PDB file of C-alpha atoms in Angstrom:
ATOM      1  CA  UNK C  21       0.000   0.000   0.000  1.00 41.00           C
ATOM      2  CA  UNK C  22       1.546   2.961  -1.013  1.00 43.00           C
ATOM      3  CA  UNK C  23       1.178   6.023  -3.085  1.00 38.00           C
ATOM      4  CA  UNK C  24       2.208   6.731  -6.642  1.00 42.00           C
ATOM      5  CA  UNK C  25       3.073  10.285  -7.636  1.00 38.00           C
ATOM      6  CA  UNK C  26       1.424  11.244 -10.901  1.00 41.00           C
ATOM      7  CA  UNK C  27       2.530  14.332 -12.753  1.00 41.00           C
ATOM      8  CA  UNK C  28      -0.071  15.579 -15.248  1.00 40.00           C
ATOM      9  CA  UNK C  29       1.172  18.119 -17.773  1.00 42.00           C
ATOM     10  CA  UNK C  30       0.029  19.402 -20.163  1.00 42.00           C
ATOM     11  CA  UNK C  31      -3.788  19.094 -19.772  1.00 40.00           C
ATOM     12  CA  UNK C  32      -5.801  18.516 -22.918  1.00 42.00           C
ATOM     13  CA  UNK C  33      -8.815  20.805 -23.203  1.00 42.00           C
ATOM     14  CA  UNK C  34     -10.530  23.254 -25.517  1.00 44.00           C
ATOM     15  CA  UNK C  35      -9.029  26.694 -26.113  1.00 43.00           C
ATOM     16  CA  UNK C  36     -12.008  28.350 -24.392  1.00 45.00           C
ATOM     17  CA  UNK C  37     -11.698  26.138 -21.292  1.00 41.00           C
ATOM     18  CA  UNK C  38      -7.947  26.611 -21.133  1.00 38.00           C
ATOM     19  CA  UNK C  39      -8.316  30.366 -21.465  1.00 44.00           C
ATOM     20  CA  UNK C  40     -10.686  30.270 -18.522  1.00 45.00           C
ATOM     21  CA  UNK C  41      -8.100  28.326 -16.504  1.00 39.00           C
ATOM     22  CA  UNK C  42      -5.383  30.810 -17.381  1.00 40.00           C
ATOM     23  CA  UNK C  43      -7.625  33.642 -16.353  1.00 44.00           C
ATOM     24  CA  UNK C  44      -8.276  31.898 -13.060  1.00 45.00           C
ATOM     25  CA  UNK C  45      -4.549  31.426 -12.377  1.00 42.00           C
ATOM     26  CA  UNK C  46      -3.535  34.904 -13.670  1.00 43.00           C
ATOM     27  CA  UNK C  47      -0.086  35.088 -12.111  1.00 39.00           C
ATOM     28  CA  UNK C  48       1.457  37.324 -14.785  1.00 37.00           C
ATOM     29  CA  UNK C  49       2.412  40.316 -12.703  1.00 40.00           C
ATOM     30  CA  UNK C  50       3.553  38.822  -9.411  1.00 42.00           C
ATOM     31  CA  UNK C  51       4.450  35.417  -7.922  1.00 46.00           C
ATOM     32  CA  UNK C  52       1.556  33.871  -5.966  1.00 47.00           C
ATOM     33  CA  UNK C  53       1.601  32.887  -2.331  1.00 48.00           C
ATOM     34  CA  UNK C  54       1.369  29.168  -1.560  1.00 45.00           C
ATOM     35  CA  UNK C  55      -2.225  29.515  -0.296  1.00 47.00           C
ATOM     36  CA  UNK C  56      -3.346  31.466  -3.348  1.00 46.00           C
ATOM     37  CA  UNK C  57      -1.637  29.038  -5.707  1.00 44.00           C
ATOM     38  CA  UNK C  58      -3.240  26.071  -3.961  1.00 46.00           C
ATOM     39  CA  UNK C  59      -6.755  27.538  -4.165  1.00 53.00           C
ATOM     40  CA  UNK C  60      -6.454  28.410  -7.829  1.00 50.00           C
ATOM     41  CA  UNK C  61      -4.883  25.100  -8.815  1.00 44.00           C
ATOM     42  CA  UNK C  62      -7.681  23.286  -6.988  1.00 48.00           C
ATOM     43  CA  UNK C  63     -10.300  25.283  -8.844  1.00 51.00           C
ATOM     44  CA  UNK C  64      -8.633  24.645 -12.198  1.00 46.00           C
ATOM     45  CA  UNK C  65      -8.023  20.956 -11.566  1.00 45.00           C
ATOM     46  CA  UNK C  66     -11.618  20.462 -10.461  1.00 43.00           C
ATOM     47  CA  UNK C  67     -13.024  22.025 -13.633  1.00 44.00           C
ATOM     48  CA  UNK C  68     -10.722  20.150 -15.989  1.00 39.00           C
ATOM     49  CA  UNK C  69     -10.076  16.797 -14.358  1.00 40.00           C
ATOM     50  CA  UNK C  70     -12.920  16.362 -11.843  1.00 43.00           C
ATOM     51  CA  UNK C  71     -10.326  15.662  -9.134  1.00 38.00           C
ATOM     52  CA  UNK C  72     -10.305  16.000  -5.379  1.00 42.00           C
ATOM     53  CA  UNK C  73      -8.657  19.177  -4.041  1.00 42.00           C
ATOM     54  CA  UNK C  74      -4.882  19.381  -4.147  1.00 38.00           C
ATOM     55  CA  UNK C  75      -2.970  20.219  -0.986  1.00 40.00           C
ATOM     56  CA  UNK C  76       0.258  22.114  -1.511  1.00 37.00           C
ATOM     57  CA  UNK C  77       2.693  22.853   1.308  1.00 39.00           C
ATOM     58  CA  UNK C  78       6.052  24.580   1.306  1.00 41.00           C
ATOM     59  CA  UNK C  79       7.019  27.587  -0.822  1.00 38.00           C
ATOM     60  CA  UNK C  80       6.012  28.174  -4.404  1.00 41.00           C
ATOM     61  CA  UNK C  81       6.626  30.576  -7.266  1.00 37.00           C
ATOM     62  CA  UNK C  82       5.188  30.698 -10.739  1.00 39.00           C
ATOM     63  CA  UNK C  83       4.255  32.867 -13.684  1.00 36.00           C
ATOM     64  CA  UNK C  84       2.501  32.765 -17.048  1.00 34.00           C
ATOM     65  CA  UNK C  85       4.283  33.750 -20.244  1.00 35.00           C
ATOM     66  CA  UNK C  86       2.797  36.176 -22.744  1.00 33.00           C
ATOM     67  CA  UNK C  87       1.660  33.242 -24.871  1.00 34.00           C
ATOM     68  CA  UNK C  88      -0.502  32.020 -21.998  1.00 36.00           C
ATOM     69  CA  UNK C  89       1.421  28.871 -21.012  1.00 33.00           C
ATOM     70  CA  UNK C  90       3.214  27.982 -17.811  1.00 33.00           C
ATOM     71  CA  UNK C  91       6.755  29.322 -17.967  1.00 34.00           C
ATOM     72  CA  UNK C  92       7.813  27.957 -14.604  1.00 34.00           C
ATOM     73  CA  UNK C  93       6.190  26.401 -11.581  1.00 33.00           C
ATOM     74  CA  UNK C  94       8.129  25.050  -8.653  1.00 35.00           C
ATOM     75  CA  UNK C  95       7.191  23.610  -5.299  1.00 31.00           C
ATOM     76  CA  UNK C  96       9.748  22.836  -2.638  1.00 34.00           C
ATOM     77  CA  UNK C  97       9.290  20.781   0.512  1.00 36.00           C
ATOM     78  CA  UNK C  98      11.764  18.649   2.430  1.00 38.00           C
ATOM     79  CA  UNK C  99      14.391  19.304  -0.246  1.00 35.00           C
ATOM     80  CA  UNK C 100      12.175  17.778  -2.954  1.00 37.00           C
ATOM     81  CA  UNK C 101      10.866  19.786  -5.893  1.00 35.00           C
ATOM     82  CA  UNK C 102       8.334  19.255  -8.663  1.00 33.00           C
ATOM     83  CA  UNK C 103       8.299  21.324 -11.836  1.00 37.00           C
ATOM     84  CA  UNK C 104       5.329  22.019 -14.066  1.00 38.00           C
ATOM     85  CA  UNK C 105       1.773  20.651 -14.166  1.00 39.00           C
ATOM     86  CA  UNK C 106      -0.320  19.435 -11.253  1.00 35.00           C
ATOM     87  CA  UNK C 107       1.155  16.894  -8.841  1.00 33.00           C
ATOM     88  CA  UNK C 108      -1.268  14.323  -7.439  1.00 33.00           C
ATOM     89  CA  UNK C 109      -0.890  11.500  -4.893  1.00 34.00           C
ATOM     90  CA  UNK C 110      -2.921   8.406  -5.756  1.00 34.00           C
ATOM     91  CA  UNK C 111      -3.498   5.322  -3.633  1.00 41.00           C
ATOM     92  CA  UNK C 112      -2.570   2.061  -5.298  1.00 57.00           C
ATOM     93  CA  UNK C 113      -2.566  -1.657  -4.642  1.00 70.00           C
ATOM     94  CA  UNK C 114       0.503  -3.909  -4.709  1.00 82.00           C
ATOM     95  CA  UNK C 115       2.586  -4.001  -7.885  1.00 86.00           C
ATOM     96  CA  UNK C 116       1.859  -6.990 -10.120  1.00 90.00           C
ATOM     97  CA  UNK C 117       4.367  -9.838 -10.201  1.00 90.00           C
ATOM     98  CA  UNK C 118       4.104 -11.671 -13.507  1.00 92.00           C
ATOM     99  CA  UNK C 119       6.031 -14.907 -14.038  1.00 94.00           C
ATOM    100  CA  UNK C 120       5.469 -17.986 -16.157  1.00 95.00           C
ATOM    101  CA  UNK C 121       4.641 -21.271 -14.446  1.00 95.00           C
ATOM    102  CA  UNK C 122       8.108 -22.497 -15.423  1.00 96.00           C
ATOM    103  CA  UNK C 123       9.670 -19.521 -13.625  1.00 97.00           C
ATOM    104  CA  UNK C 124       7.539 -20.127 -10.535  1.00 97.00           C
ATOM    105  CA  UNK C 125       8.510 -23.804 -10.532  1.00 96.00           C
ATOM    106  CA  UNK C 126      12.187 -22.813 -10.531  1.00 97.00           C
ATOM    107  CA  UNK C 127      11.717 -20.337  -7.650  1.00 96.00           C
ATOM    108  CA  UNK C 128       9.336 -22.226  -5.364  1.00 97.00           C
ATOM    109  CA  UNK C 129       9.818 -25.486  -3.523  1.00 97.00           C
ATOM    110  CA  UNK C 130       7.747 -28.427  -4.835  1.00 97.00           C
ATOM    111  CA  UNK C 131       5.266 -28.056  -1.937  1.00 97.00           C
ATOM    112  CA  UNK C 132       5.020 -24.273  -2.402  1.00 97.00           C
ATOM    113  CA  UNK C 133       4.368 -24.753  -6.111  1.00 98.00           C
ATOM    114  CA  UNK C 134       1.712 -27.401  -5.428  1.00 98.00           C
ATOM    115  CA  UNK C 135      -0.218 -25.088  -3.105  1.00 98.00           C
ATOM    116  CA  UNK C 136       0.470 -21.584  -4.452  1.00 98.00           C
ATOM    117  CA  UNK C 137       0.255 -22.370  -8.168  1.00 98.00           C
ATOM    118  CA  UNK C 138      -1.780 -25.592  -8.324  1.00 97.00           C
ATOM    119  CA  UNK C 139      -4.217 -24.591  -5.549  1.00 97.00           C
ATOM    120  CA  UNK C 140      -3.667 -27.616  -3.329  1.00 97.00           C
ATOM    121  CA  UNK C 141      -4.177 -27.618   0.465  1.00 97.00           C
ATOM    122  CA  UNK C 142      -1.781 -28.573   3.253  1.00 96.00           C
ATOM    123  CA  UNK C 143      -2.959 -31.037   5.884  1.00 96.00           C
ATOM    124  CA  UNK C 144      -4.697 -29.388   8.873  1.00 96.00           C
ATOM    125  CA  UNK C 145      -2.625 -28.884  11.987  1.00 95.00           C
ATOM    126  CA  UNK C 146       0.677 -29.318  10.144  1.00 95.00           C
ATOM    127  CA  UNK C 147       1.394 -25.739   9.087  1.00 96.00           C
ATOM    128  CA  UNK C 148       4.142 -23.601  10.629  1.00 96.00           C
ATOM    129  CA  UNK C 149       1.817 -20.702  11.471  1.00 97.00           C
ATOM    130  CA  UNK C 150      -1.294 -22.513  12.743  1.00 95.00           C
ATOM    131  CA  UNK C 151      -0.447 -21.777  16.400  1.00 93.00           C
ATOM    132  CA  UNK C 152       1.840 -18.828  15.726  1.00 95.00           C
ATOM    133  CA  UNK C 153       0.868 -15.549  17.424  1.00 94.00           C
ATOM    134  CA  UNK C 154       3.954 -13.317  17.451  1.00 94.00           C
ATOM    135  CA  UNK C 155       3.620  -9.683  16.382  1.00 95.00           C
ATOM    136  CA  UNK C 156       4.547  -8.865  12.815  1.00 96.00           C
ATOM    137  CA  UNK C 157       3.351  -9.046   9.222  1.00 97.00           C
ATOM    138  CA  UNK C 158       2.504 -12.128   7.169  1.00 98.00           C
ATOM    139  CA  UNK C 159       3.756 -11.764   3.599  1.00 98.00           C
ATOM    140  CA  UNK C 160       3.105 -13.837   0.488  1.00 98.00           C
ATOM    141  CA  UNK C 161       5.789 -16.534   0.449  1.00 97.00           C
ATOM    142  CA  UNK C 162       5.975 -16.365  -3.343  1.00 97.00           C
ATOM    143  CA  UNK C 163       6.397 -12.635  -4.019  1.00 97.00           C
ATOM    144  CA  UNK C 164       6.827 -11.020  -0.583  1.00 96.00           C
ATOM    145  CA  UNK C 165       3.714  -8.833  -0.742  1.00 97.00           C
ATOM    146  CA  UNK C 166       2.373  -7.980   2.761  1.00 97.00           C
ATOM    147  CA  UNK C 167      -0.981  -9.725   3.246  1.00 98.00           C
ATOM    148  CA  UNK C 168      -2.019  -9.799   6.907  1.00 98.00           C
ATOM    149  CA  UNK C 169      -1.256  -8.042  10.182  1.00 97.00           C
ATOM    150  CA  UNK C 170      -0.652 -10.352  13.119  1.00 96.00           C
ATOM    151  CA  UNK C 171      -3.286  -8.361  15.026  1.00 96.00           C
ATOM    152  CA  UNK C 172      -5.975  -9.778  12.705  1.00 97.00           C
ATOM    153  CA  UNK C 173      -4.986 -13.408  13.368  1.00 97.00           C
ATOM    154  CA  UNK C 174      -7.118 -15.480  15.746  1.00 97.00           C
ATOM    155  CA  UNK C 175      -7.386 -19.054  16.939  1.00 95.00           C
ATOM    156  CA  UNK C 176     -10.282 -20.604  15.061  1.00 95.00           C
ATOM    157  CA  UNK C 177      -9.434 -24.214  15.875  1.00 95.00           C
ATOM    158  CA  UNK C 178      -9.719 -25.160  12.205  1.00 95.00           C
ATOM    159  CA  UNK C 179      -6.131 -26.389  11.826  1.00 96.00           C
ATOM    160  CA  UNK C 180      -4.977 -23.585   9.521  1.00 97.00           C
ATOM    161  CA  UNK C 181      -3.925 -19.980  10.219  1.00 98.00           C
ATOM    162  CA  UNK C 182      -7.048 -17.812  10.478  1.00 98.00           C
ATOM    163  CA  UNK C 183      -7.345 -14.049   9.955  1.00 98.00           C
ATOM    164  CA  UNK C 184     -10.445 -11.876  10.066  1.00 98.00           C
ATOM    165  CA  UNK C 185      -9.218  -9.455   7.373  1.00 98.00           C
ATOM    166  CA  UNK C 186      -6.320  -8.809   5.024  1.00 98.00           C
ATOM    167  CA  UNK C 187      -4.405  -5.622   4.329  1.00 97.00           C
ATOM    168  CA  UNK C 188      -6.329  -3.245   1.999  1.00 96.00           C
ATOM    169  CA  UNK C 189      -6.014  -4.263  -1.648  1.00 96.00           C
ATOM    170  CA  UNK C 190      -3.664  -7.163  -0.919  1.00 97.00           C
ATOM    171  CA  UNK C 191      -6.070 -10.065  -1.437  1.00 97.00           C
ATOM    172  CA  UNK C 192      -8.369 -11.011  -4.303  1.00 98.00           C
ATOM    173  CA  UNK C 193     -11.492 -13.136  -3.977  1.00 98.00           C
ATOM    174  CA  UNK C 194     -13.092 -15.379  -6.591  1.00 97.00           C
ATOM    175  CA  UNK C 195     -15.617 -18.229  -6.475  1.00 97.00           C
ATOM    176  CA  UNK C 196     -14.335 -21.781  -6.854  1.00 95.00           C
ATOM    177  CA  UNK C 197     -15.428 -23.460 -10.100  1.00 93.00           C
ATOM    178  CA  UNK C 198     -18.070 -25.427  -8.190  1.00 92.00           C
ATOM    179  CA  UNK C 199     -19.396 -22.214  -6.612  1.00 92.00           C
ATOM    180  CA  UNK C 200     -19.276 -23.650  -3.100  1.00 94.00           C
ATOM    181  CA  UNK C 201     -16.388 -21.641  -1.658  1.00 97.00           C
ATOM    182  CA  UNK C 202     -14.607 -18.311  -2.193  1.00 98.00           C
ATOM    183  CA  UNK C 203     -10.919 -18.614  -3.005  1.00 98.00           C
ATOM    184  CA  UNK C 204      -8.469 -15.962  -1.796  1.00 98.00           C
ATOM    185  CA  UNK C 205      -5.289 -15.204  -3.731  1.00 98.00           C
ATOM    186  CA  UNK C 206      -2.399 -12.753  -3.488  1.00 98.00           C
ATOM    187  CA  UNK C 207      -3.390  -9.666  -5.473  1.00 97.00           C
ATOM    188  CA  UNK C 208       0.181  -9.184  -6.689  1.00 97.00           C
ATOM    189  CA  UNK C 209       1.180 -12.630  -7.977  1.00 97.00           C
ATOM    190  CA  UNK C 210      -2.066 -14.615  -7.950  1.00 97.00           C
ATOM    191  CA  UNK C 211      -0.691 -17.206  -5.543  1.00 98.00           C
ATOM    192  CA  UNK C 212      -3.321 -19.391  -3.875  1.00 98.00           C
ATOM    193  CA  UNK C 213      -3.744 -18.600  -0.173  1.00 98.00           C
ATOM    194  CA  UNK C 214      -6.831 -20.571   0.819  1.00 98.00           C
ATOM    195  CA  UNK C 215     -10.522 -19.706   1.228  1.00 98.00           C
ATOM    196  CA  UNK C 216     -12.616 -17.147   3.080  1.00 98.00           C
ATOM    197  CA  UNK C 217     -15.745 -18.016   5.075  1.00 97.00           C
ATOM    198  CA  UNK C 218     -18.309 -15.602   6.479  1.00 96.00           C
ATOM    199  CA  UNK C 219     -21.029 -15.829   9.085  1.00 95.00           C
ATOM    200  CA  UNK C 220     -19.521 -18.592  11.197  1.00 96.00           C
ATOM    201  CA  UNK C 221     -20.117 -16.657  14.408  1.00 94.00           C
ATOM    202  CA  UNK C 222     -16.539 -15.978  15.472  1.00 95.00           C
ATOM    203  CA  UNK C 223     -16.274 -12.912  17.755  1.00 94.00           C
ATOM    204  CA  UNK C 224     -14.256 -10.841  15.275  1.00 95.00           C
ATOM    205  CA  UNK C 225     -14.967  -7.392  13.775  1.00 96.00           C
ATOM    206  CA  UNK C 226     -15.771  -8.814  10.321  1.00 96.00           C
ATOM    207  CA  UNK C 227     -17.264 -12.234  11.179  1.00 94.00           C
ATOM    208  CA  UNK C 228     -14.967 -13.606   8.472  1.00 97.00           C
ATOM    209  CA  UNK C 229     -12.360 -16.341   8.593  1.00 98.00           C
ATOM    210  CA  UNK C 230      -9.543 -16.252   6.069  1.00 98.00           C
ATOM    211  CA  UNK C 231      -8.397 -19.863   6.186  1.00 98.00           C
ATOM    212  CA  UNK C 232      -4.834 -19.691   4.837  1.00 98.00           C
ATOM    213  CA  UNK C 233      -2.199 -22.311   4.100  1.00 98.00           C
ATOM    214  CA  UNK C 234       0.902 -21.699   6.213  1.00 98.00           C
ATOM    215  CA  UNK C 235       3.099 -22.498   3.247  1.00 98.00           C
ATOM    216  CA  UNK C 236       1.566 -19.577   1.355  1.00 98.00           C
ATOM    217  CA  UNK C 237       2.832 -17.191   4.056  1.00 98.00           C
ATOM    218  CA  UNK C 238       6.172 -15.843   5.250  1.00 97.00           C
ATOM    219  CA  UNK C 239       6.185 -14.147   8.649  1.00 97.00           C
ATOM    220  CA  UNK C 240       8.234 -10.963   9.076  1.00 95.00           C
ATOM    221  CA  UNK C 241       8.768  -9.915  12.663  1.00 90.00           C
ATOM    222  CA  UNK C 242      10.807  -6.891  11.505  1.00 72.00           C
ATOM    223  CA  UNK C 243       7.562  -5.238  10.393  1.00 58.00           C
ATOM    224  CA  UNK C 244       5.902  -5.569  13.787  1.00 53.00           C
ATOM    225  CA  UNK C 245       6.309  -1.821  14.345  1.00 52.00           C
ATOM    226  CA  UNK C 246       5.088  -0.888  10.892  1.00 48.00           C
ATOM    227  CA  UNK C 247       2.381   1.730  10.462  1.00 49.00           C
ATOM    228  CA  UNK C 248       0.612  -0.413   7.867  1.00 58.00           C
TER     229      UNK C 248
END
């Protein structure tokens, strides 16, 4: 979970709309203050791109050339600077990890490949993390993507690690071919994790049980203090 920085410049629009934006910005004679620049950029971005308001902090200077286009625009904060256009922060899910089955077979152990790629299931009560309750983060054992906080793990007595929710955007759900269960997979690499069940009556905030194969997970105690 992270944020991607998207820099949009130039913006495609009609000459009339763009003229209106230039009129709104109108910084020809003097550099704007940060607050003024923020307000006017928000107004312009909203009319052109239908975006949420932009927050700008730090110092800023800018001007419009006689031809009506940005000549320079610079924001500085924490020794970082962005030039030109509108800078936006966008939430994103985990980056995709695309490998052929031959590549996965070379990377994973035979048992990992059987479960993560061929959707098999380990025997109940045999997994490394069934009774594991240390603080940390459980990552995908195939690609390393963070999947679960240890604070969402609970003892369900089912014989497999159980969690009541995954990290936002980290897990995909899809019905099994027979339609009887909902499979959960790593959103980054598609590795099979297990199945999710709802309405079983466990005293958890979601009333869900993510029943996960231990071999699909890799525990990272180093992330126990993470703000994720």
